[in-house]
């Protein structure tokens, strides 16, 4: 197709953006390779015989790459990473932009830094983690000063924090002082305006309709039910809820048609639409994807006004370049790349179908519209599937058809919503809007309820397949082909394979008999899978951050849903844990022990409230009651009531095979004798890192016969040397005191 033919500027900008992004990785070997690759085109232009235009293009490409490398080095290595610039303690003055809870006793403040050690540093932002006592009196838009040392982020959180423009985190905060309370900057006022419009929209309609419309028009997703957001993610249409170029295009197209009805000429229409685009970008808080689309549309309008031509590809690459020049940290924002690449794929499709013969009859027009809609989804997905696979570990097989259906519904809802916002106080348009919104909720829930709507791509051969497909797809777009129709058929067949093979792999994985154990810092999890049922058992001391350990285990096990989430005891943050889990994975049932005191009754009521707007059912079980997962049975053997300890014990059995989990403190408790009897009948024993009440060292004197596996994940339990040798001689696997483990005990 060669989409870059006669578009040298788009090609140069793409290469420059790629070089800028790759050079942000501080890897010496990679950077040396990149610099050599940048110089090579220039050398080739002198050695090989090219015409003058190609010689010039090669030299320009070399110059652009080297400049992009230099820009990346100056910005990220020398300027952006404040922890590299300031080694010692510093004094920071800044305005608190956002406050959120970090833990039970600390807050996370997002601070727009005004100065460091008296030196102005505009555009810098840091995270600070004061205790709730230290943060007394601090609210949004408070100007504060404090002393601290600046630190960098872990590898896992680096890209996310950089993409949000966070330069560092403040470590060891001291001497916090409130300077003054401010009214906030322009962004704060815009945020309040957006909140007011959201409340106004909700008052003109019902809660569900208002929440959906506010998300589509304003990007306000705080009022959306967690279940709907999960359903949209599982069917691959989360982008419909996130403000993007699609939403801007729908509104701009509607305004353009409305202006044309009043006889306004095209040039003036473009000017009015460009003004609207800028105002809309401002109202939506300059969302990266909206800014990308807005800048692209404005550039296209300017190009048309100046030369009466519009080049979508050049506009797209120029828009992304403008964003990265204005806010270079946006290069780490995955939403920018997903949005830009999806648009790139759609542009490529329009190039391919641009010369196709137009349908003449109504029936053919409808068929053509449907085919083009599905192809649009396929090209958008194909452009982004490598990034989404790497970032999320899975994708939806329903995305092509779901995008077609829900894009149409979203367009109608947005237009009706705009009319309602203008004259809804006079005419009850909300009555028309409500059935459409309810249809969206119903269809999303129906499609998401299929177990394999969302499939795992966390298989080595699937990752290789997707990378191969992505390379083939982009080669199809950028190469000049002798038979593009045949190439298109091959691409579509390849795409079908990319959808079918991971689905088959995920289905096959879920029919395996699996018992997996995962242990990390304060984390004790077991995954049981049998006959297409998946159960996650959590026996840890709960914390909101530890829910992500559970999600990591599910990803490692290629599990994309949970039939049962089995909890061994109550804890103070359990409702938050469950709510966080339900935002990320489909859970059909949550199992909890019968409450034994008033505190557990209170926690249970909070849990019921957390799941009331979801499709998840809470099931209460009695001690020693059996819960089945396929061929396996789970029995809670011991659980301390809330307020005492977090000690617990349970068994997972399949016919004659028994997996026993014991909190470490139980072996020094009054229940020790009974539990040692259970241990003597078990095939696998896991000694977890809980029961912190008991700090004394415990030595395992027993040598259990016919033991197949022993996992010691407790810091205060030790195995004597002669016992260890006994187990090794008898073929028993032993894992002792690992820092972090994931073991598939049976598969």
XYZ file of C-alpha atoms in Angstrom:
747
model
C 0.000 0.000 0.000
C 2.905 2.348 0.878
C 0.909 4.852 2.922
C 3.969 7.112 3.189
C 4.283 7.556 -0.583
C 4.388 11.281 -1.405
C 4.204 12.036 2.319
C 7.860 12.587 3.295
C 6.965 14.826 6.250
C 4.796 12.114 7.814
C 7.605 9.573 7.341
C 10.217 11.879 8.875
C 7.994 12.701 11.853
C 7.243 8.998 12.466
C 10.946 8.173 12.468
C 11.680 11.118 14.769
C 8.972 10.083 17.244
C 10.212 6.505 17.234
C 13.781 7.606 17.867
C 12.714 9.957 20.665
C 10.738 7.185 22.389
C 13.476 4.542 22.099
C 16.168 6.889 23.384
C 14.221 7.430 26.615
C 15.341 3.930 27.653
C 18.552 4.497 29.573
C 20.350 1.442 28.193
C 23.870 2.182 26.948
C 24.013 -0.638 24.398
C 20.613 0.314 22.936
C 21.613 3.955 22.685
C 24.863 3.102 20.885
C 22.900 1.003 18.373
C 20.415 3.838 17.884
C 23.148 6.430 17.266
C 24.839 4.134 14.739
C 21.470 3.570 13.047
C 20.909 7.318 12.920
C 24.250 8.051 11.279
C 24.024 5.145 8.816
C 21.436 6.711 6.416
C 23.616 9.792 6.055
C 26.696 7.650 5.275
C 24.718 5.598 2.745
C 23.560 8.776 1.000
C 27.221 9.555 0.184
C 28.338 6.008 -0.661
C 25.448 4.674 -2.729
C 24.106 6.239 -5.891
C 20.686 7.728 -5.187
C 18.865 10.545 -6.892
C 19.095 13.926 -5.183
C 15.645 13.728 -3.570
C 16.462 10.399 -1.881
C 19.889 11.606 -0.820
C 18.256 14.624 0.801
C 15.614 12.442 2.491
C 18.257 10.121 3.984
C 20.260 13.057 5.322
C 17.164 14.693 6.782
C 16.221 11.396 8.473
C 19.694 11.190 10.031
C 19.478 14.781 11.248
C 15.954 14.292 12.674
C 16.963 11.112 14.510
C 20.040 12.713 16.042
C 18.000 15.764 17.110
C 15.333 13.528 18.663
C 18.048 11.662 20.594
C 19.521 14.946 21.796
C 16.103 16.261 22.835
C 15.376 13.054 24.750
C 18.744 13.163 26.528
C 18.461 16.836 27.513
C 14.880 16.543 28.710
C 14.794 13.201 30.521
C 18.408 12.641 31.579
C 19.361 16.192 32.494
C 16.101 17.930 33.378
C 13.039 15.790 34.042
C 14.447 13.311 36.570
C 14.753 15.621 39.549
C 16.279 12.901 41.714
C 19.321 12.988 39.407
C 19.548 16.785 39.611
C 19.200 17.175 43.409
C 21.150 14.693 45.534
C 20.856 16.352 48.955
C 17.919 17.566 51.012
C 15.937 20.340 49.341
C 13.215 22.813 50.236
C 10.156 22.630 47.987
C 7.355 25.150 47.592
C 4.340 24.061 45.608
C 0.563 23.796 45.328
C -1.290 20.591 46.215
C -3.105 19.462 43.090
C -4.615 16.211 44.352
C -4.963 14.272 47.610
C -5.548 10.522 47.845
C -5.138 7.866 50.514
C -1.916 5.873 50.285
C -2.361 3.667 53.360
C -4.268 3.623 56.625
C -2.018 6.335 58.068
C -0.478 8.161 55.067
C -1.754 10.313 52.226
C -0.375 10.835 48.732
C -0.160 14.476 47.697
C 0.381 15.419 44.067
C 2.248 18.726 44.180
C 2.801 21.202 41.369
C 6.276 22.455 42.265
C 6.866 26.187 42.068
C 10.444 26.269 43.333
C 13.209 24.038 44.678
C 15.756 25.716 46.971
C 14.392 29.058 45.781
C 14.931 28.226 42.101
C 11.776 28.321 39.978
C 10.909 24.968 38.403
C 7.721 25.405 36.346
C 6.102 22.232 35.040
C 7.560 19.940 37.708
C 5.346 17.636 39.788
C 6.213 15.362 42.700
C 4.443 12.859 44.925
C 4.683 13.398 48.675
C 3.591 10.873 51.321
C 3.020 12.646 54.663
C 1.197 11.002 57.550
C -2.392 12.061 58.065
C -1.291 13.968 61.148
C 1.400 15.851 59.207
C -1.138 16.680 56.486
C -3.682 18.170 58.888
C -5.281 21.244 57.323
C -3.997 20.533 53.808
C -6.681 20.503 51.114
C -6.666 20.828 47.326
C -5.057 24.068 46.062
C -3.089 24.613 49.288
C 0.345 26.186 48.816
C 2.805 24.442 51.124
C 6.527 24.219 51.780
C 8.521 21.292 53.143
C 11.979 19.792 53.261
C 12.726 16.440 51.675
C 15.066 14.325 49.601
C 13.932 13.319 46.122
C 13.847 9.735 44.909
C 13.120 7.797 41.727
C 10.427 5.237 41.027
C 10.618 1.466 40.753
C 10.793 -0.095 37.307
C 7.174 -1.276 37.613
C 5.761 2.213 38.241
C 8.291 4.284 36.284
C 6.416 4.533 32.974
C 3.053 5.202 34.622
C 4.395 8.015 36.801
C 6.421 9.546 33.975
C 3.377 9.499 31.695
C 1.534 11.610 34.281
C 4.364 14.121 34.390
C 5.539 13.098 37.878
C 9.219 13.959 38.161
C 10.039 12.300 41.486
C 8.695 11.365 44.878
C 9.478 13.184 48.109
C 11.215 10.985 50.668
C 11.498 11.693 54.420
C 9.309 14.784 54.516
C 9.856 17.249 57.339
C 8.942 20.784 58.375
C 5.648 20.941 56.442
C 4.172 24.456 56.486
C 0.937 25.772 55.011
C 1.675 29.049 53.234
C -1.821 29.935 52.004
C -5.070 28.552 50.625
C -5.599 29.446 46.974
C -8.572 29.303 44.633
C -6.645 27.086 42.256
C -5.459 27.770 38.749
C -7.459 27.655 35.522
C -7.423 23.850 35.476
C -9.089 23.803 38.898
C -11.846 26.124 37.729
C -12.389 24.007 34.630
C -12.608 20.912 36.815
C -15.318 22.554 38.929
C -17.196 23.563 35.771
C -17.029 19.987 34.509
C -18.357 18.704 37.837
C -21.220 21.207 37.674
C -22.139 20.125 34.131
C -22.015 16.483 35.221
C -24.448 17.110 38.067
C -26.673 19.126 35.718
C -26.782 16.272 33.179
C -27.639 13.760 35.897
C -30.508 15.933 37.169
C -32.026 16.009 33.659
C -31.993 12.200 33.414
C -31.736 9.155 35.663
C -28.511 8.206 37.434
C -27.411 5.489 34.976
C -28.105 7.601 31.885
C -26.480 10.686 33.378
C -23.382 8.727 34.392
C -22.955 7.252 30.899
C -23.603 10.568 29.164
C -21.165 12.430 31.443
C -18.482 9.891 30.568
C -19.138 10.205 26.823
C -19.347 14.003 26.709
C -17.071 15.169 29.515
C -14.858 12.229 30.389
C -16.265 12.100 33.940
C -16.241 8.392 34.840
C -16.523 8.719 38.622
C -20.282 8.185 38.479
C -20.125 5.105 36.250
C -20.813 1.754 37.947
C -17.701 -0.386 38.275
C -19.565 -3.250 36.634
C -20.138 -1.285 33.416
C -16.478 -0.277 33.235
C -15.435 -3.907 33.695
C -17.967 -5.075 31.084
C -16.638 -2.556 28.557
C -13.066 -3.691 29.204
C -13.963 -7.364 28.833
C -15.598 -6.791 25.457
C -12.792 -4.549 24.246
C -14.501 -1.163 24.075
C -13.015 0.723 27.042
C -11.975 3.422 24.568
C -15.649 4.366 24.173
C -15.762 5.436 27.821
C -12.405 7.234 27.619
C -12.547 10.559 25.803
C -10.797 10.182 22.485
C -10.774 11.310 18.903
C -13.971 9.343 18.280
C -15.952 11.542 20.669
C -14.443 14.720 19.274
C -15.114 13.569 15.704
C -18.774 12.811 16.527
C -19.326 16.259 18.046
C -17.378 18.084 15.332
C -19.252 16.253 12.585
C -22.568 17.091 14.223
C -21.665 20.778 14.525
C -20.454 20.809 10.911
C -23.740 19.372 9.630
C -25.741 21.784 11.776
C -23.770 24.768 10.445
C -24.213 23.587 6.856
C -28.002 23.536 7.373
C -27.775 27.267 8.092
C -25.887 27.837 4.846
C -22.522 28.657 6.424
C -19.674 28.180 3.972
C -16.993 25.547 4.454
C -14.116 27.867 5.371
C -16.113 29.577 8.082
C -17.394 26.197 9.285
C -13.814 25.024 9.694
C -12.937 28.133 11.711
C -15.962 27.675 13.999
C -15.260 23.970 14.439
C -11.597 24.710 15.232
C -12.662 27.169 17.950
C -15.082 24.551 19.329
C -12.319 21.933 19.317
C -10.027 24.167 21.369
C -12.793 24.965 23.866
C -13.700 21.268 24.119
C -10.068 20.304 24.739
C -10.004 22.888 27.524
C -13.281 21.676 29.052
C -12.129 18.052 29.095
C -8.898 18.916 30.901
C -6.664 18.451 27.850
C -7.003 14.670 27.823
C -4.061 13.329 25.807
C -6.195 11.447 23.274
C -8.570 14.405 22.855
C -5.638 16.792 22.417
C -4.165 14.437 19.802
C -7.443 14.413 17.879
C -8.041 18.129 18.423
C -4.608 19.224 17.265
C -4.919 16.862 14.308
C -8.290 18.378 13.337
C -7.025 21.942 13.738
C -3.928 21.178 11.659
C -6.102 19.587 8.974
C -8.304 22.694 8.941
C -5.295 25.005 8.650
C -3.853 22.906 5.810
C -7.164 23.087 3.984
C -7.533 26.836 4.516
C -4.004 27.458 3.264
C -3.831 25.023 0.362
C -7.308 23.464 0.031
C -5.868 20.035 0.797
C -6.112 17.776 3.830
C -3.644 15.017 4.587
C -4.839 12.979 7.559
C -1.588 11.053 8.020
C 0.587 14.184 8.057
C -1.902 15.841 10.411
C -1.780 12.840 12.741
C 2.019 12.640 12.926
C 2.319 16.414 13.283
C -0.289 16.398 16.085
C 1.579 13.712 18.046
C 4.850 15.585 17.483
C 3.327 18.833 18.802
C 2.096 17.001 21.932
C 5.504 15.411 22.547
C 7.307 18.711 22.061
C 4.915 20.540 24.422
C 4.822 17.714 27.012
C 7.639 15.259 26.247
C 6.622 12.922 29.087
C 3.474 12.136 27.059
C 5.683 9.737 25.092
C 5.202 7.317 28.019
C 1.412 7.632 27.936
C 0.023 4.396 26.559
C -3.311 6.073 25.803
C -1.546 8.437 23.395
C 0.022 5.566 21.465
C -3.159 3.486 21.470
C -5.140 6.462 20.212
C -2.561 7.475 17.600
C -1.964 3.955 16.294
C -5.691 3.185 16.120
C -6.151 6.354 14.065
C -3.189 5.345 11.916
C -4.873 2.013 11.176
C -8.155 3.714 10.279
C -6.347 6.123 7.945
C -4.646 3.150 6.293
C -8.037 1.495 5.733
C -9.444 4.673 4.181
C -6.436 4.744 1.849
C -7.127 1.141 0.832
C -10.879 1.605 0.313
C -10.651 5.125 -1.125
C -10.760 3.914 -4.725
C -13.490 1.312 -4.151
C -16.653 1.665 -6.185
C -19.478 3.240 -4.203
C -22.636 1.199 -3.585
C -25.726 2.405 -5.408
C -28.668 0.510 -3.895
C -29.845 0.898 -0.294
C -29.203 -2.755 0.583
C -25.663 -2.606 -0.778
C -25.038 0.637 1.132
C -26.095 -1.041 4.388
C -23.901 -4.074 3.698
C -20.991 -1.816 2.732
C -21.466 0.206 5.922
C -21.401 -2.928 8.079
C -18.347 -4.357 6.308
C -16.500 -1.043 6.535
C -17.413 -0.757 10.243
C -16.014 -4.210 11.009
C -12.896 -3.551 8.914
C -12.401 -0.268 10.775
C -12.443 -2.167 14.082
C -10.057 -4.798 12.704
C -7.550 -2.214 11.454
C -7.720 -0.216 14.695
C -7.231 -3.388 16.766
C -4.449 -4.627 14.489
C -2.537 -1.372 14.918
C -2.654 -1.550 18.699
C -2.760 -5.265 19.519
C 0.978 -5.597 20.202
C 0.936 -2.726 22.739
C -2.313 -3.827 24.396
C -1.050 -7.425 24.634
C 2.201 -6.315 26.263
C 0.417 -3.904 28.628
C -2.695 -5.860 29.620
C -1.851 -9.523 29.010
C -5.050 -10.202 27.106
C -7.683 -8.898 24.701
C -11.342 -9.279 23.821
C -12.398 -11.475 20.919
C -15.693 -9.548 20.799
C -14.005 -6.188 20.178
C -14.627 -5.940 16.387
C -18.383 -6.510 16.575
C -18.777 -4.747 19.962
C -17.033 -1.627 18.646
C -19.416 -1.474 15.687
C -22.535 -1.845 17.850
C -21.579 0.439 20.722
C -20.032 3.166 18.534
C -23.413 3.653 16.857
C -25.215 3.683 20.210
C -22.662 6.101 21.672
C -23.096 8.478 18.729
C -26.892 8.570 19.119
C -26.631 9.002 22.911
C -24.127 11.859 22.547
C -26.318 13.766 20.098
C -29.425 13.259 22.236
C -27.413 14.246 25.295
C -26.274 17.503 23.710
C -29.874 18.384 22.832
C -30.981 17.451 26.351
C -28.280 19.624 27.906
C -29.554 22.612 25.893
C -33.349 22.235 26.098
C -33.792 19.347 28.526
C -35.226 21.691 31.147
C -38.070 22.431 28.710
C -38.609 19.124 26.866
C -38.214 15.733 28.661
C -35.632 14.328 26.257
C -34.219 12.273 29.115
C -37.170 9.925 28.634
C -35.835 9.096 25.146
C -32.288 8.798 26.384
C -32.958 6.367 29.236
C -33.991 3.321 27.130
C -30.895 3.699 24.937
C -28.599 3.881 27.962
C -30.290 0.877 29.547
C -29.765 -0.996 26.268
C -26.039 -0.204 26.498
C -25.889 -1.502 30.080
C -27.808 -4.664 29.149
C -25.827 -5.512 26.010
C -22.484 -4.843 27.713
C -23.403 -7.097 30.632
C -24.720 -9.823 28.342
C -21.587 -9.918 26.173
C -19.223 -9.619 29.138
C -20.865 -12.513 30.985
C -19.390 -14.988 28.484
C -16.410 -16.580 30.247
C -14.144 -16.297 27.248
C -15.180 -12.885 25.993
C -11.753 -11.799 27.248
C -8.874 -14.187 26.536
C -5.302 -14.373 27.756
C -2.348 -13.586 25.519
C 0.154 -14.479 28.239
C 1.460 -17.492 26.308
C 4.901 -17.388 24.703
C 3.687 -18.721 21.361
C 0.704 -16.338 21.394
C 2.976 -13.347 22.066
C 5.199 -14.461 19.170
C 2.119 -14.856 16.959
C 0.842 -11.381 17.801
C 4.235 -9.752 17.204
C 4.529 -11.554 13.865
C 1.040 -10.429 12.918
C 1.735 -6.814 13.939
C 4.899 -6.723 11.837
C 3.020 -8.234 8.876
C 0.181 -5.746 9.277
C 2.465 -2.700 9.300
C 4.460 -4.061 6.358
C 1.147 -4.409 4.499
C 0.529 -0.717 5.166
C 3.946 0.728 4.353
C 5.140 -1.476 1.488
C 4.182 -1.093 -2.147
C 2.407 -4.349 -3.072
C 1.740 -5.812 -6.493
C -1.508 -7.468 -5.398
C -2.992 -5.523 -2.445
C -6.329 -7.392 -2.581
C -4.625 -10.743 -2.078
C -2.494 -9.245 0.693
C -5.648 -7.908 2.358
C -7.220 -11.393 2.328
C -4.090 -12.862 3.900
C -4.096 -10.178 6.587
C -7.740 -10.910 7.443
C -7.033 -14.662 7.623
C -4.031 -13.953 9.856
C -6.224 -11.708 12.052
C -8.783 -14.506 12.422
C -5.959 -16.820 13.527
C -4.826 -14.235 16.092
C -8.365 -14.243 17.507
C -8.936 -18.002 17.418
C -5.599 -19.386 18.656
C -5.431 -17.440 21.971
C -9.084 -18.304 22.564
C -8.379 -22.016 22.080
C -5.291 -21.746 24.321
C -7.249 -19.952 27.076
C -10.118 -22.451 26.929
C -7.647 -25.357 27.030
C -5.827 -23.803 29.984
C -9.055 -23.443 31.945
C -9.851 -27.134 31.579
C -6.534 -28.097 33.173
C -6.381 -29.384 36.736
C -4.293 -26.726 38.483
C -3.304 -25.907 42.044
C -0.952 -22.925 42.232
C 0.493 -21.102 45.229
C 1.786 -17.533 45.259
C 3.579 -15.934 48.156
C 5.169 -12.524 48.487
C 5.423 -9.812 51.122
C 2.277 -10.336 53.259
C 0.769 -12.218 50.324
C -0.560 -15.791 50.478
C -2.710 -16.919 47.563
C -3.783 -20.229 46.054
C -5.400 -20.765 42.681
C -7.516 -23.875 42.143
C -8.796 -24.692 38.670
C -10.764 -27.751 37.564
C -13.382 -28.508 34.888
C -13.518 -24.904 33.660
C -14.027 -23.537 37.179
C -11.516 -21.125 38.679
C -11.209 -20.294 42.377
C -8.780 -17.910 44.066
C -8.151 -18.464 47.786
C -6.809 -15.479 49.699
C -5.489 -16.060 53.211
C -3.312 -12.951 53.481
C -3.389 -9.930 55.755
C -5.337 -7.703 53.473
C -4.178 -4.456 51.996
C -5.444 -2.634 48.936
C -2.064 -2.914 47.246
C -1.966 -6.691 47.708
C -4.984 -7.175 45.455
C -2.588 -6.655 42.574
C -0.652 -9.735 43.700
C -3.867 -11.657 43.091
C -4.213 -10.118 39.633
C -0.589 -11.031 38.872
C -1.257 -14.657 39.843
C -4.332 -14.770 37.590
C -2.277 -13.386 34.715
C 0.512 -15.914 35.288
C -2.083 -18.701 35.316
C -3.772 -17.304 32.167
C -7.071 -17.038 34.062
C -9.373 -14.269 32.789
C -12.247 -14.678 35.246
C -13.073 -16.124 38.664
C -15.991 -18.378 39.490
C -15.183 -18.179 43.190
C -13.147 -15.834 45.367
C -12.638 -17.665 48.673
C -11.629 -15.657 51.750
C -10.519 -17.264 54.991
C -11.128 -14.378 57.406
C -12.233 -10.762 57.757
C -10.018 -7.671 57.866
C -10.456 -3.928 58.150
C -9.858 -3.207 54.435
C -11.643 -6.217 52.990
C -14.434 -4.204 51.335
C -11.818 -2.078 49.525
C -9.932 -5.221 48.476
C -13.030 -6.779 46.970
C -14.080 -3.554 45.261
C -10.631 -3.193 43.689
C -10.663 -6.810 42.501
C -14.142 -6.450 40.967
C -12.955 -3.444 38.973
C -10.359 -5.607 37.252
C -11.713 -9.118 36.838
C -15.066 -10.857 36.468
C -15.941 -12.575 39.773
C -19.146 -14.588 40.013
C -19.155 -15.445 43.738
C -17.322 -14.200 46.834
C -17.136 -16.695 49.714
C -16.830 -15.428 53.293
C -16.929 -17.214 56.658
C -19.996 -16.720 58.825
C -19.482 -13.533 60.930
C -18.618 -14.270 64.557
C -18.699 -10.820 66.178
C -20.040 -7.303 65.673
C -16.916 -6.148 63.837
C -17.300 -8.905 61.248
C -21.004 -8.039 60.880
C -20.009 -4.434 60.142
C -17.372 -5.475 57.601
C -19.873 -7.810 55.914
C -22.370 -4.955 55.519
C -19.659 -2.863 53.855
C -18.885 -5.752 51.511
C -22.547 -6.092 50.545
C -22.503 -2.389 49.731
C -19.355 -2.818 47.607
C -20.956 -5.496 45.421
C -24.532 -4.162 45.249
C -24.094 -2.672 41.752
C -22.240 -5.685 40.365
C -23.166 -9.150 39.150
C -21.174 -10.734 41.976
C -22.945 -12.787 44.647
C -21.729 -12.985 48.271
C -21.954 -16.513 49.745
C -21.568 -17.120 53.497
C -20.144 -20.477 54.540
C -19.786 -22.202 57.913
C -16.535 -23.530 59.377
C -15.729 -27.007 58.000
C -18.331 -26.498 55.238
C -17.076 -27.809 51.876
C -16.863 -25.557 48.831
C -16.291 -27.399 45.550
C -14.299 -26.306 42.500
C -14.672 -28.948 39.822
C -13.119 -32.105 41.291
C -11.534 -30.220 44.209
C -13.026 -29.451 47.615
C -11.999 -26.595 49.934
C -12.453 -26.781 53.697
C -11.676 -24.064 56.216
C -10.043 -25.822 59.183
C -9.350 -22.819 61.384
C -9.948 -19.077 61.238
C -9.419 -16.562 64.038
C -12.184 -13.968 64.498
C -11.509 -10.378 63.507
C -9.638 -8.520 66.223
C -7.490 -11.448 67.333
C -4.982 -12.568 64.669
C -4.996 -13.334 60.955
C -4.146 -17.013 61.538
C -6.016 -19.527 59.440
C -5.770 -23.029 58.015
C -7.545 -24.701 55.131
C -7.242 -27.766 52.940
C -7.722 -28.331 49.229
C -8.469 -31.950 48.350
C -8.916 -33.997 45.223
C -9.749 -37.607 46.038
C -6.589 -38.878 47.813
C -4.449 -35.743 47.248
C -4.489 -33.135 50.039
C -2.973 -29.629 49.949
C -2.770 -28.075 53.427
C -2.200 -24.378 54.171
C -1.193 -23.307 57.703
C -0.472 -19.840 59.075
C 2.927 -19.948 60.723
C 1.712 -19.016 64.217
C -0.673 -21.961 64.362
C 2.199 -24.374 64.964
C 2.846 -22.627 68.295
C -0.812 -22.232 69.265
C -3.274 -24.396 71.183
C -4.482 -25.760 67.825
C -1.017 -27.095 66.965
C -1.663 -30.723 67.855
C -4.842 -30.960 65.786
C -3.241 -29.248 62.794
C -0.161 -31.461 62.941
C -2.545 -34.403 62.557
C -3.932 -32.778 59.420
C -0.364 -32.254 58.235
C 0.441 -35.951 58.686
C -2.402 -36.796 56.256
C -1.393 -34.209 53.622
C 0.541 -34.565 50.381
C 1.549 -30.881 50.156
C 2.054 -28.499 53.085
C 2.321 -24.722 52.757
C 3.436 -22.751 55.817
C 2.353 -19.164 55.214
C 3.805 -15.948 56.584
C 0.949 -15.011 58.931
C 0.181 -15.132 62.622
C 2.529 -12.254 63.514
C 1.656 -12.657 67.180
C 4.193 -15.492 67.388
C 7.749 -14.307 66.798
C 9.674 -17.230 68.302
C 11.535 -19.523 65.945
C 9.757 -22.806 65.300
C 11.688 -25.886 64.174
C 9.857 -28.633 62.348
C 10.843 -31.845 64.084
C 8.382 -34.142 62.342
C 9.185 -36.068 59.197
C 5.890 -36.611 57.426
C 5.813 -39.697 55.255
C 4.776 -39.631 51.608
C 5.014 -35.824 51.468
C 5.301 -34.588 47.878
C 5.925 -30.899 48.528
C 6.772 -28.529 51.395
C 6.671 -24.741 51.031
C 8.027 -22.716 53.962
C 7.094 -19.088 53.404
C 7.448 -17.983 57.006
C 10.390 -16.128 58.511
C 10.040 -17.888 61.869
C 9.734 -21.532 60.749
C 12.839 -23.600 60.055
C 13.534 -27.142 58.887
C 16.304 -29.099 60.578
C 19.071 -30.437 58.361
C 18.345 -34.140 58.920
C 14.640 -33.535 58.185
C 15.483 -31.724 54.980
C 17.742 -34.576 53.895
C 14.942 -37.043 54.669
C 12.520 -35.189 52.402
C 15.069 -34.828 49.619
C 15.899 -38.544 49.745
C 12.188 -39.363 49.462
C 11.655 -37.112 46.422
C 9.812 -34.316 48.240
C 10.127 -30.861 46.690
C 11.162 -28.189 49.205
C 10.910 -24.422 48.825
C 12.306 -22.669 51.880
C 12.094 -18.959 52.736
C 11.782 -17.538 49.221
C 11.313 -13.776 48.941
C 8.591 -14.127 46.349
C 7.303 -17.304 44.749
C 4.726 -18.624 42.355
C 4.650 -22.419 42.224
C 2.309 -24.562 40.200
C 2.073 -27.496 42.583
C -0.178 -29.534 40.332
C -0.879 -29.123 36.638
